[in-house]
Coordinates of C-alpha atoms in Angstrom, one line a residue:
Chain Z
M1 CA -7.3 58.7 -8.4
I2 CA -6.8 59.1 -4.5
K3 CA -8.7 61.8 -3.2
L4 CA -8.3 63.5 0.5
E5 CA -10.4 66.1 1.8
N6 CA -10.2 67.6 5.5
I7 CA -9.4 64.5 6.6
S8 CA -8.5 64.8 10.4
H9 CA -8.4 62.4 13.5
N10 CA -8.4 62.2 17.0
Y11 CA -6.9 59.1 19.1
D12 CA -8.5 59.3 22.5
G13 CA -9.4 62.8 22.4
E14 CA -5.8 63.9 20.7
K15 CA -6.2 65.3 17.3
V16 CA -3.1 63.9 15.6
L17 CA -4.2 64.4 11.7
H18 CA -5.6 68.0 11.0
A19 CA -7.5 68.9 8.2
I20 CA -5.7 67.0 5.5
S21 CA -6.6 67.3 1.7
F22 CA -4.4 65.8 -1.5
E23 CA -5.1 64.2 -4.6
I24 CA -2.5 61.4 -6.1
Q25 CA -2.8 60.6 -9.4
K26 CA -2.7 57.0 -11.3
G27 CA 0.8 55.6 -11.4
D28 CA 1.9 58.1 -8.3
F29 CA 4.9 56.9 -6.8
V30 CA 4.5 58.6 -3.6
F31 CA 6.7 59.0 -0.7
L32 CA 4.8 60.0 2.7
S33 CA 7.8 60.9 4.9
G34 CA 7.8 62.3 8.3
E35 CA 9.1 62.0 11.8
S36 CA 8.0 58.8 14.0
G37 CA 4.7 60.7 15.7
S38 CA 4.0 62.6 12.8
G39 CA 0.9 60.7 11.9
K40 CA 2.0 58.7 8.3
S41 CA 0.9 55.4 9.3
T42 CA -2.5 57.0 10.4
L43 CA -2.9 58.8 7.3
L44 CA -1.9 55.6 5.1
S45 CA -4.1 53.3 7.2
I46 CA -7.0 55.8 6.5
M47 CA -6.2 56.1 3.0
S48 CA -5.7 52.2 2.8
T49 CA -9.4 51.9 4.3
L50 CA -8.0 50.0 7.1
M51 CA -9.6 52.8 10.0
K52 CA -12.2 55.4 9.3
A53 CA -11.2 59.1 10.2
S54 CA -13.0 61.1 12.3
E55 CA -13.9 63.7 10.1
G56 CA -13.3 64.7 6.1
S57 CA -13.8 62.9 2.9
L58 CA -11.9 60.0 1.3
S59 CA -12.5 59.2 -2.7
L60 CA -10.6 56.0 -3.9
L61 CA -10.8 55.6 -8.0
H62 CA -13.6 58.0 -8.1
Q63 CA -15.7 56.3 -5.4
D64 CA -16.6 57.7 -1.8
I65 CA -15.4 55.4 0.3
N66 CA -18.7 55.7 2.4
E67 CA -20.6 55.0 -0.5
I68 CA -18.8 51.5 -1.4
K69 CA -21.1 48.7 -0.4
N70 CA -18.9 45.9 0.2
I71 CA -15.3 47.4 1.6
D72 CA -13.9 44.2 2.1
S73 CA -14.1 42.8 -1.7
F74 CA -13.2 46.6 -2.7
R75 CA -10.1 46.4 -0.2
Q76 CA -9.4 42.8 -1.9
S77 CA -10.0 43.5 -5.4
K78 CA -8.3 47.3 -5.6
I79 CA -6.1 47.7 -3.0
G80 CA -2.8 46.2 -1.9
F81 CA -0.9 46.4 1.5
V82 CA 2.8 46.1 2.4
F83 CA 3.5 46.1 6.2
Q84 CA 6.5 46.7 8.2
F85 CA 6.2 43.3 9.5
H86 CA 5.2 41.6 6.8
Y87 CA 2.0 40.1 8.7
L88 CA 2.1 37.2 7.0
I89 CA 0.4 34.1 8.6
E90 CA 2.6 32.2 10.7
Y91 CA 0.6 28.6 10.1
L92 CA 0.0 29.1 6.4
T93 CA 2.9 27.9 4.1
I94 CA 3.9 31.0 1.6
F95 CA 1.6 29.6 -1.1
E96 CA -1.0 29.6 1.1
N97 CA -0.6 32.8 2.2
L98 CA -0.7 33.9 -1.3
Q99 CA -3.7 31.7 -2.1
L100 CA -5.7 33.4 1.3
A101 CA -4.8 36.8 -0.6
A102 CA -5.8 36.0 -4.2
L103 CA -9.2 36.5 -5.6
D104 CA -10.2 33.3 -7.1
E105 CA -9.9 34.7 -10.9
K106 CA -6.3 35.8 -9.9
K107 CA -4.9 32.4 -8.5
S108 CA -3.2 31.9 -11.7
N109 CA -1.0 35.4 -11.1
I110 CA 0.9 33.5 -7.7
Q111 CA 3.2 31.5 -10.2
T112 CA 4.5 34.7 -12.7
L113 CA 5.2 36.9 -9.0
V114 CA 7.0 34.5 -7.6
D115 CA 9.3 33.7 -10.3
E116 CA 9.5 37.4 -11.0
L117 CA 10.5 38.3 -7.4
G118 CA 12.7 35.3 -7.0
I119 CA 10.7 33.3 -4.3
S120 CA 9.2 30.6 -6.0
E121 CA 11.9 28.1 -4.5
L122 CA 9.8 29.2 -0.9
L123 CA 6.7 28.4 -1.5
H124 CA 6.2 25.5 0.5
R125 CA 7.9 26.7 3.5
Y126 CA 6.6 28.6 6.2
P127 CA 7.0 32.2 7.2
N128 CA 9.4 31.6 10.1
E129 CA 11.8 29.3 7.8
I130 CA 12.7 32.2 5.5
S131 CA 14.8 35.4 6.1
G132 CA 13.4 38.8 6.6
G133 CA 14.1 40.3 3.3
Q134 CA 12.3 36.8 1.7
R135 CA 9.4 37.6 3.9
Q136 CA 9.0 41.0 2.6
R137 CA 8.9 39.8 -1.0
V138 CA 6.1 37.4 0.0
A139 CA 4.5 40.4 1.2
L140 CA 4.8 42.4 -1.9
A141 CA 3.8 39.5 -4.0
R142 CA 0.7 39.0 -2.0
A143 CA 0.1 42.7 -2.2
L144 CA 0.3 42.8 -6.0
V145 CA -1.5 39.2 -6.4
N146 CA -4.8 40.6 -7.5
D147 CA -3.3 43.2 -10.0
A148 CA -4.3 46.1 -7.1
E149 CA -4.6 49.3 -8.5
I150 CA -3.5 51.0 -5.5
I151 CA -0.4 49.7 -3.2
F152 CA 0.2 50.9 0.2
A153 CA 3.1 50.5 1.6
D154 CA 3.9 51.1 5.9
E155 CA 7.3 51.4 6.9
P156 CA 8.1 48.3 4.3
T157 CA 11.9 48.7 4.5
G158 CA 11.9 49.2 8.5
S159 CA 13.4 45.4 9.7
L160 CA 15.5 45.2 6.7
D161 CA 19.1 46.2 6.1
S162 CA 20.2 48.3 3.2
K163 CA 20.4 45.8 0.4
N164 CA 17.2 44.3 1.0
S165 CA 15.5 47.7 1.5
R166 CA 16.7 48.7 -1.8
I167 CA 15.5 45.6 -3.6
V168 CA 12.0 46.2 -2.1
Y169 CA 12.0 50.0 -3.4
E170 CA 13.5 48.9 -6.8
L171 CA 10.5 46.5 -7.1
L172 CA 7.8 49.0 -6.0
H173 CA 9.5 51.5 -8.3
E174 CA 8.8 48.8 -11.1
V175 CA 5.1 48.4 -9.9
A176 CA 4.7 52.1 -10.1
K177 CA 5.9 52.4 -13.5
R178 CA 3.3 49.8 -14.9
G179 CA 0.6 52.2 -13.7
T180 CA 0.0 50.7 -10.6
T181 CA -0.3 53.7 -7.8
V182 CA 2.3 53.6 -4.8
V183 CA 1.7 55.0 -1.7
V184 CA 5.1 54.7 0.9
A185 CA 4.9 55.9 4.2
S186 CA 8.4 55.9 5.7
H187 CA 11.1 58.0 7.5
D188 CA 13.7 56.4 5.2
M189 CA 14.9 59.1 2.8
Q190 CA 16.1 56.6 0.6
V191 CA 12.2 56.3 -0.9
K192 CA 12.6 59.9 -2.2
E193 CA 15.0 58.4 -5.1
Y194 CA 12.6 56.1 -6.4
A195 CA 9.4 58.6 -5.6
N196 CA 8.0 61.3 -8.2
R197 CA 6.3 63.0 -5.3
V198 CA 6.7 63.6 -2.0
I199 CA 4.1 64.6 0.9
R200 CA 5.9 65.4 4.1
L201 CA 3.8 65.7 7.7
V202 CA 5.0 67.2 10.7
D203 CA 2.7 67.0 13.7
G204 CA -0.4 65.9 11.6
K205 CA -0.4 68.6 9.3
V206 CA 1.1 68.5 5.4
S207 CA 3.7 70.7 5.4
Chain A
M1 CA -24.6 0.9 46.1
Y2 CA -27.4 -0.4 48.6
S3 CA -29.8 1.1 45.7
N4 CA -28.7 -1.9 43.4
M5 CA -28.9 -4.5 45.9
I6 CA -32.5 -3.8 46.5
Q7 CA -33.5 -3.5 42.9
T8 CA -31.7 -6.2 41.4
N9 CA -33.1 -8.9 43.5
G10 CA -36.5 -8.3 43.2
D11 CA -39.5 -6.6 41.8
I12 CA -41.6 -5.9 45.6
I13 CA -40.1 -4.5 49.1
I14 CA -42.3 -5.1 52.3
T15 CA -41.0 -2.8 54.9
Q16 CA -42.5 -1.8 58.4
E17 CA -45.1 0.7 57.9
G18 CA -44.2 4.4 58.4
I19 CA -40.6 3.6 58.7
A20 CA -38.8 5.5 56.4
D21 CA -34.9 3.3 56.9
T22 CA -34.8 -0.3 56.5
F23 CA -32.1 -0.5 59.2
F24 CA -35.0 0.6 61.8
S25 CA -37.7 -1.8 59.7
N26 CA -38.8 -4.7 61.9
I27 CA -41.4 -6.7 60.0
D28 CA -42.5 -10.2 61.1
I29 CA -40.8 -13.1 59.1
S30 CA -43.7 -15.5 59.1
L31 CA -45.2 -13.2 56.4
L32 CA -42.6 -14.9 54.2
E33 CA -44.9 -18.3 54.4
K34 CA -48.0 -16.6 53.2
I35 CA -46.3 -14.8 50.6
N36 CA -44.8 -18.1 49.1
E37 CA -48.4 -19.5 48.7
L38 CA -49.6 -16.5 46.6
D39 CA -49.9 -17.8 42.8
E40 CA -48.2 -14.9 41.5
V41 CA -44.9 -15.4 43.7
K42 CA -41.8 -17.0 41.8
S43 CA -40.0 -16.4 45.0
S44 CA -38.9 -14.2 47.9
Y45 CA -36.6 -14.1 50.5
A46 CA -36.3 -12.1 54.1
M47 CA -33.2 -10.0 55.1
I48 CA -32.1 -8.1 58.2
V49 CA -29.6 -5.7 57.3
G50 CA -27.8 -3.8 60.4
A51 CA -24.1 -2.6 61.3
S52 CA -21.3 -3.7 63.7
P53 CA -17.9 -3.7 64.0
V54 CA -16.4 -6.7 63.1
A55 CA -13.0 -8.0 64.0
N56 CA -11.0 -5.2 64.1
L57 CA -12.6 -3.0 61.4
P58 CA -14.9 -0.6 63.3
I59 CA -17.9 -0.7 61.1
V60 CA -19.2 -3.3 58.6
G61 CA -22.4 -4.1 57.2
I62 CA -24.4 -7.3 58.5
Y63 CA -26.6 -8.9 56.3
G64 CA -28.5 -11.7 57.3
T65 CA -30.7 -13.7 55.0
T66 CA -32.8 -17.0 54.4
K67 CA -31.1 -19.7 52.6
S68 CA -33.0 -19.1 49.4
H69 CA -31.4 -15.7 49.1
F70 CA -27.8 -17.5 49.2
P71 CA -27.0 -18.4 45.4
H72 CA -27.1 -14.8 45.0
Y73 CA -23.5 -14.4 46.9
K74 CA -21.0 -16.4 44.6
L75 CA -18.7 -18.0 46.2
Q76 CA -15.1 -18.0 46.3
K77 CA -14.1 -19.9 48.3
G78 CA -15.7 -22.1 51.2
I79 CA -19.1 -22.9 51.9
Y80 CA -22.4 -21.1 52.6
P81 CA -22.9 -20.3 56.6
K82 CA -24.6 -22.5 58.8
K83 CA -25.6 -21.3 62.1
G84 CA -22.8 -19.7 63.9
E85 CA -21.0 -19.1 60.4
V86 CA -20.6 -16.1 58.5
I87 CA -18.9 -15.4 55.1
L88 CA -16.8 -12.4 53.9
G89 CA -17.4 -10.0 51.1
S90 CA -14.4 -10.1 49.0
N91 CA -13.7 -6.3 50.0
I92 CA -13.1 -7.2 53.4
E93 CA -11.6 -10.3 53.1
T94 CA -8.0 -9.2 52.9
Q95 CA -8.5 -7.5 55.9
I96 CA -9.9 -10.0 58.6
T97 CA -7.5 -12.8 58.2
E98 CA -9.1 -14.7 61.4
K99 CA -11.0 -18.2 61.0
T100 CA -12.9 -16.8 64.1
I101 CA -14.7 -13.4 64.0
K102 CA -16.5 -11.3 66.9
I103 CA -19.5 -9.7 66.3
A104 CA -21.6 -7.8 69.1
N105 CA -19.5 -10.0 71.1
K106 CA -20.4 -13.0 69.7
E107 CA -18.0 -15.7 67.8
F108 CA -18.8 -16.7 64.1
K109 CA -16.8 -18.8 62.0
V110 CA -15.9 -17.8 58.7
S111 CA -16.9 -20.4 56.3
G112 CA -16.2 -18.7 52.9
V113 CA -15.8 -15.5 50.8
F114 CA -17.9 -14.3 48.3
K115 CA -18.8 -12.0 45.4
S116 CA -22.3 -10.3 44.2
G117 CA -20.9 -7.5 41.9
I118 CA -22.7 -5.0 44.4
G119 CA -20.0 -2.6 46.3
F120 CA -22.4 -2.7 49.6
E121 CA -22.4 -6.3 50.1
E122 CA -19.0 -7.1 48.8
G123 CA -18.1 -4.9 51.9
G124 CA -19.7 -6.7 54.6
V125 CA -20.7 -10.1 56.1
V126 CA -23.4 -12.4 55.2
M127 CA -25.0 -14.7 58.1
N128 CA -28.3 -16.9 58.4
I129 CA -31.4 -15.0 59.3
E130 CA -32.0 -16.7 62.5
D131 CA -28.2 -15.5 63.5
A132 CA -28.8 -11.8 62.3
S133 CA -32.3 -12.1 64.3
A134 CA -30.5 -13.0 67.9
L135 CA -27.7 -10.2 66.8
F136 CA -30.0 -7.3 65.9
N137 CA -33.1 -8.4 68.2
K138 CA -35.4 -8.0 65.1
S139 CA -37.5 -10.6 62.9
A140 CA -36.8 -9.0 59.5
S141 CA -35.9 -5.9 58.1
F142 CA -37.7 -6.4 54.8
I143 CA -39.0 -9.2 52.8
I144 CA -38.6 -9.1 49.1
V145 CA -40.7 -10.8 46.3
V146 CA -40.0 -11.9 43.2
A147 CA -43.4 -12.1 40.9
K148 CA -43.7 -14.5 38.1
S149 CA -45.1 -11.7 35.7
H150 CA -44.7 -8.0 35.8
E151 CA -47.6 -7.6 34.2
N152 CA -50.0 -7.9 37.7
I153 CA -47.3 -6.2 40.5
A154 CA -50.4 -3.7 41.5
A155 CA -52.6 -6.8 42.0
L156 CA -50.0 -8.5 43.8
I157 CA -48.9 -5.7 46.0
E158 CA -52.8 -5.4 46.8
K159 CA -52.8 -8.8 48.2
I160 CA -49.6 -9.0 50.4
S161 CA -50.7 -5.4 51.6
V162 CA -53.9 -6.9 53.1
M163 CA -52.1 -9.6 54.7
D164 CA -51.1 -7.3 57.8
E165 CA -51.4 -3.4 58.9
D166 CA -48.0 -3.0 59.7
I167 CA -46.1 -3.3 56.6
E168 CA -46.0 -0.9 53.5
V169 CA -45.6 -2.7 50.2
K170 CA -44.1 -1.2 47.2
T171 CA -42.4 -1.8 44.0
T172 CA -38.2 -2.0 44.3
E173 CA -38.2 0.6 41.8
S174 CA -40.3 3.3 43.5
F175 CA -39.1 2.4 46.9
V176 CA -35.5 3.3 45.6
Q177 CA -36.8 6.8 44.1
E178 CA -38.7 7.5 47.3
Y179 CA -36.1 6.4 49.8
N180 CA -34.8 9.7 51.4
Q181 CA -31.1 8.7 51.8
F182 CA -30.9 7.9 48.4
K183 CA -32.6 10.7 47.4
I184 CA -29.9 12.9 49.5
I185 CA -27.0 11.3 48.0
E186 CA -28.7 11.4 44.4
N187 CA -29.3 15.0 44.7
S188 CA -25.7 15.5 46.4
S189 CA -24.4 14.1 43.5
L190 CA -26.6 16.0 41.1
V191 CA -25.4 19.5 42.7
I192 CA -21.5 18.3 42.7
S193 CA -21.8 17.1 39.1
S194 CA -23.6 19.9 37.8
L195 CA -21.4 22.4 39.6
A196 CA -18.4 20.9 37.9
F197 CA -20.2 20.6 34.8
V198 CA -21.1 24.4 34.7
M199 CA -17.8 25.0 35.9
G200 CA -16.2 23.0 33.2
L201 CA -18.5 24.8 30.4
M202 CA -16.9 28.2 31.9
G203 CA -14.0 27.1 31.2
V204 CA -14.1 25.8 27.8
T205 CA -16.3 29.5 27.1
S206 CA -13.4 31.3 28.7
I207 CA -10.6 29.1 26.7
M208 CA -12.1 29.9 23.5
S209 CA -12.6 33.6 24.0
M210 CA -9.3 33.8 24.9
I211 CA -7.9 31.6 22.0
V212 CA -9.8 34.1 19.6
S213 CA -8.8 37.3 21.5
S214 CA -5.5 35.9 20.9
R215 CA -5.8 35.9 17.1
K216 CA -6.6 39.5 16.7
K217 CA -3.8 39.7 14.7
E218 CA -4.8 37.5 12.4
F219 CA -8.0 38.5 11.8
G220 CA -6.9 41.9 11.4
I221 CA -4.7 40.8 8.8
M222 CA -7.3 38.9 6.7
R223 CA -9.4 41.5 6.9
A224 CA -6.6 43.8 5.5
L225 CA -7.0 41.5 2.7
G226 CA -10.3 41.7 2.2
K227 CA -11.5 38.7 3.9
S228 CA -15.1 39.4 5.0
S229 CA -15.8 39.4 8.9
L230 CA -18.5 36.4 7.6
F231 CA -15.3 34.3 6.2
I232 CA -13.5 34.8 9.3
M233 CA -16.5 33.6 11.7
K234 CA -17.3 30.8 9.3
N235 CA -14.0 29.4 9.7
L236 CA -13.9 30.2 13.3
F237 CA -17.3 28.3 13.5
V238 CA -15.7 25.0 11.9
E239 CA -12.6 25.2 14.0
T240 CA -14.6 25.6 17.3
I241 CA -16.6 22.5 16.0
I242 CA -13.7 20.2 15.3
V243 CA -11.6 21.3 18.3
S244 CA -14.8 21.1 20.8
S245 CA -15.7 17.6 19.5
S246 CA -12.2 16.5 19.5
A247 CA -12.0 17.4 23.1
Y248 CA -15.4 15.9 24.0
L249 CA -14.5 12.7 22.4
F250 CA -11.2 12.6 24.3
A251 CA -13.2 13.8 27.7
F252 CA -16.0 10.6 27.2
I253 CA -13.0 8.0 26.5
L254 CA -11.6 8.9 29.6
S255 CA -14.8 9.3 31.7
T256 CA -15.4 6.0 30.3
I257 CA -12.0 4.7 31.4
I258 CA -12.1 6.1 34.8
L259 CA -15.6 4.7 35.6
E260 CA -14.5 1.3 34.4
L261 CA -11.9 1.4 36.6
V262 CA -13.6 3.0 39.8
P263 CA -15.3 -0.2 41.0
S264 CA -11.9 -2.2 41.2
I265 CA -9.8 0.6 43.0
D266 CA -9.2 -1.1 46.3
L267 CA -9.5 2.1 48.5
L268 CA -13.1 2.5 47.4
Q269 CA -14.3 -0.8 48.2
G270 CA -16.6 -1.2 45.1
Y271 CA -18.9 1.4 46.6
V272 CA -18.4 3.7 44.4
S273 CA -19.5 3.3 40.7
G274 CA -21.8 5.1 38.2
S275 CA -22.4 5.1 33.8
I276 CA -23.0 7.9 31.5
S277 CA -26.1 7.3 30.0
P278 CA -26.8 8.1 26.1
N279 CA -28.7 11.3 26.8
I280 CA -26.4 12.9 29.4
A281 CA -23.7 12.1 26.9
L282 CA -25.4 14.1 24.1
Y283 CA -26.7 16.8 26.7
V284 CA -22.8 17.3 27.5
F285 CA -21.7 17.1 23.9
I286 CA -24.4 20.1 22.8
S287 CA -23.5 22.1 26.1
T288 CA -20.2 22.1 25.5
L289 CA -20.6 22.5 21.6
L290 CA -22.6 25.7 22.2
M291 CA -20.7 27.3 25.0
A292 CA -17.4 26.7 23.0
L293 CA -19.3 28.3 19.9
F294 CA -20.5 31.0 22.2
G295 CA -16.8 31.7 23.6
A296 CA -15.5 31.9 20.3
L297 CA -17.9 33.7 18.1
V298 CA -18.8 37.0 20.6
P299 CA -14.7 37.8 20.8
S300 CA -15.0 37.5 16.8
F301 CA -18.3 39.5 16.1
I302 CA -16.3 42.6 18.5
A303 CA -13.4 41.9 16.1
S304 CA -15.4 42.1 13.0
K305 CA -16.8 45.5 14.1
T306 CA -13.1 46.9 14.7
D307 CA -10.9 48.8 12.4
P308 CA -8.7 46.1 10.7
I309 CA -5.4 48.4 11.6
L310 CA -6.6 48.4 15.2
L311 CA -6.6 44.5 15.3
I312 CA -3.4 44.1 14.2
N313 CA -2.2 46.6 16.5
Q314 CA -3.9 45.1 19.0
G315 CA -2.7 41.6 18.4
C316 CA 1.1 42.9 18.1
S317 CA 1.1 45.0 21.7

């Protein structure tokens, strides 16, 4: 499903990831743990095709990412993201944000998803008119709208209280149970309760 | 402007041979009679232009002209001047309250106030050419001829040219184009307005560039969601066209209003006027659009080559 071989990465000449190799199977809920600066966000960005690694190879869904002709289209149809700060587009309503992310043939998913996530009342509001927890649920809906096969979440509860954090983890856990692969990078050990696999990074290496 | 004064009144101008400035030109006014005898001539008049302190004003344009030209000056009050009289332009009327004024130590009675629509004249004094001749010690500065038909102007110029070897005969249009002072004013205006225009264009480019750069995070998010660089650039293209067209329209309307108001500003005394030709308007619009697109699309192209996560992080910093 996800295969990393000797992934290394440099920032301004400094090596932040050192020859990382592992595989993740379909339906896994993976907890990528580590202290701040351990390289987990960088690794997640590389795994999710948002950044190119300096060295090594990455395969997603059995395809070498360097051989994928249209990486944007691949990303839109196969991968979902949840970021720490939701990153909704401020001048679009919640509905427009979801529409922007959705493929044409998946736009019908929007209503089902917002009903499931309890945010159907918010569709015509703007991101700055709803709470942090609601924003993160919208971000989750955006990640799921195209029936992504892999969800990457980088500190998805970093800006939430414990109650809202639990809601987000339970939703991700539910998604993983349906067969979607979920990779969560976080320093919050609460994720461990939901993950079936933990990959710990220390100073850019898998420990 | 002075060029309007010459161009709007006639087809042909006769000045002294080799004298580049009408203020220094001196021709024989008796030519007027010979010119009026020509079949092709509809009308003609002679004029003396000069400048002198008038009443408490340090320098004022003095226009001495033949009676045939008086109807050009629309009287607002009073009557056309007889010998020893003048009419005042509407722009200096408020500054001269006396009924008798002194011009170069000679007393003149104010017989009326006129408007002509030309700032240069409305800021001056008009008198009989005989009085002006005595004042400036010359016969006439120039003669203006109105032809019956515009078809044989060249032939008419030929005919007039042979009447006196000390004269130069030209169409008013070519005279204005060749007149050095007009050229200096026109070129200076062109340089100043071109500089202002180029600076404006640089401003447009730089503002668009800053706006696009400040949206790096948004582009990063869009690319993370799988939107292609082409999709982002297409949206920016449309946005830029809408924004710059709206800004242009606003600027065009504002400029037109200002140009309408300028001639009636008291401080400028009607000397400053201008208009926006369709060609200039089109040229400015196209240049503005191109520079705005350049300012918007270059940074967005650079952004399209950057990893989405770097765009998001740069946008957050």
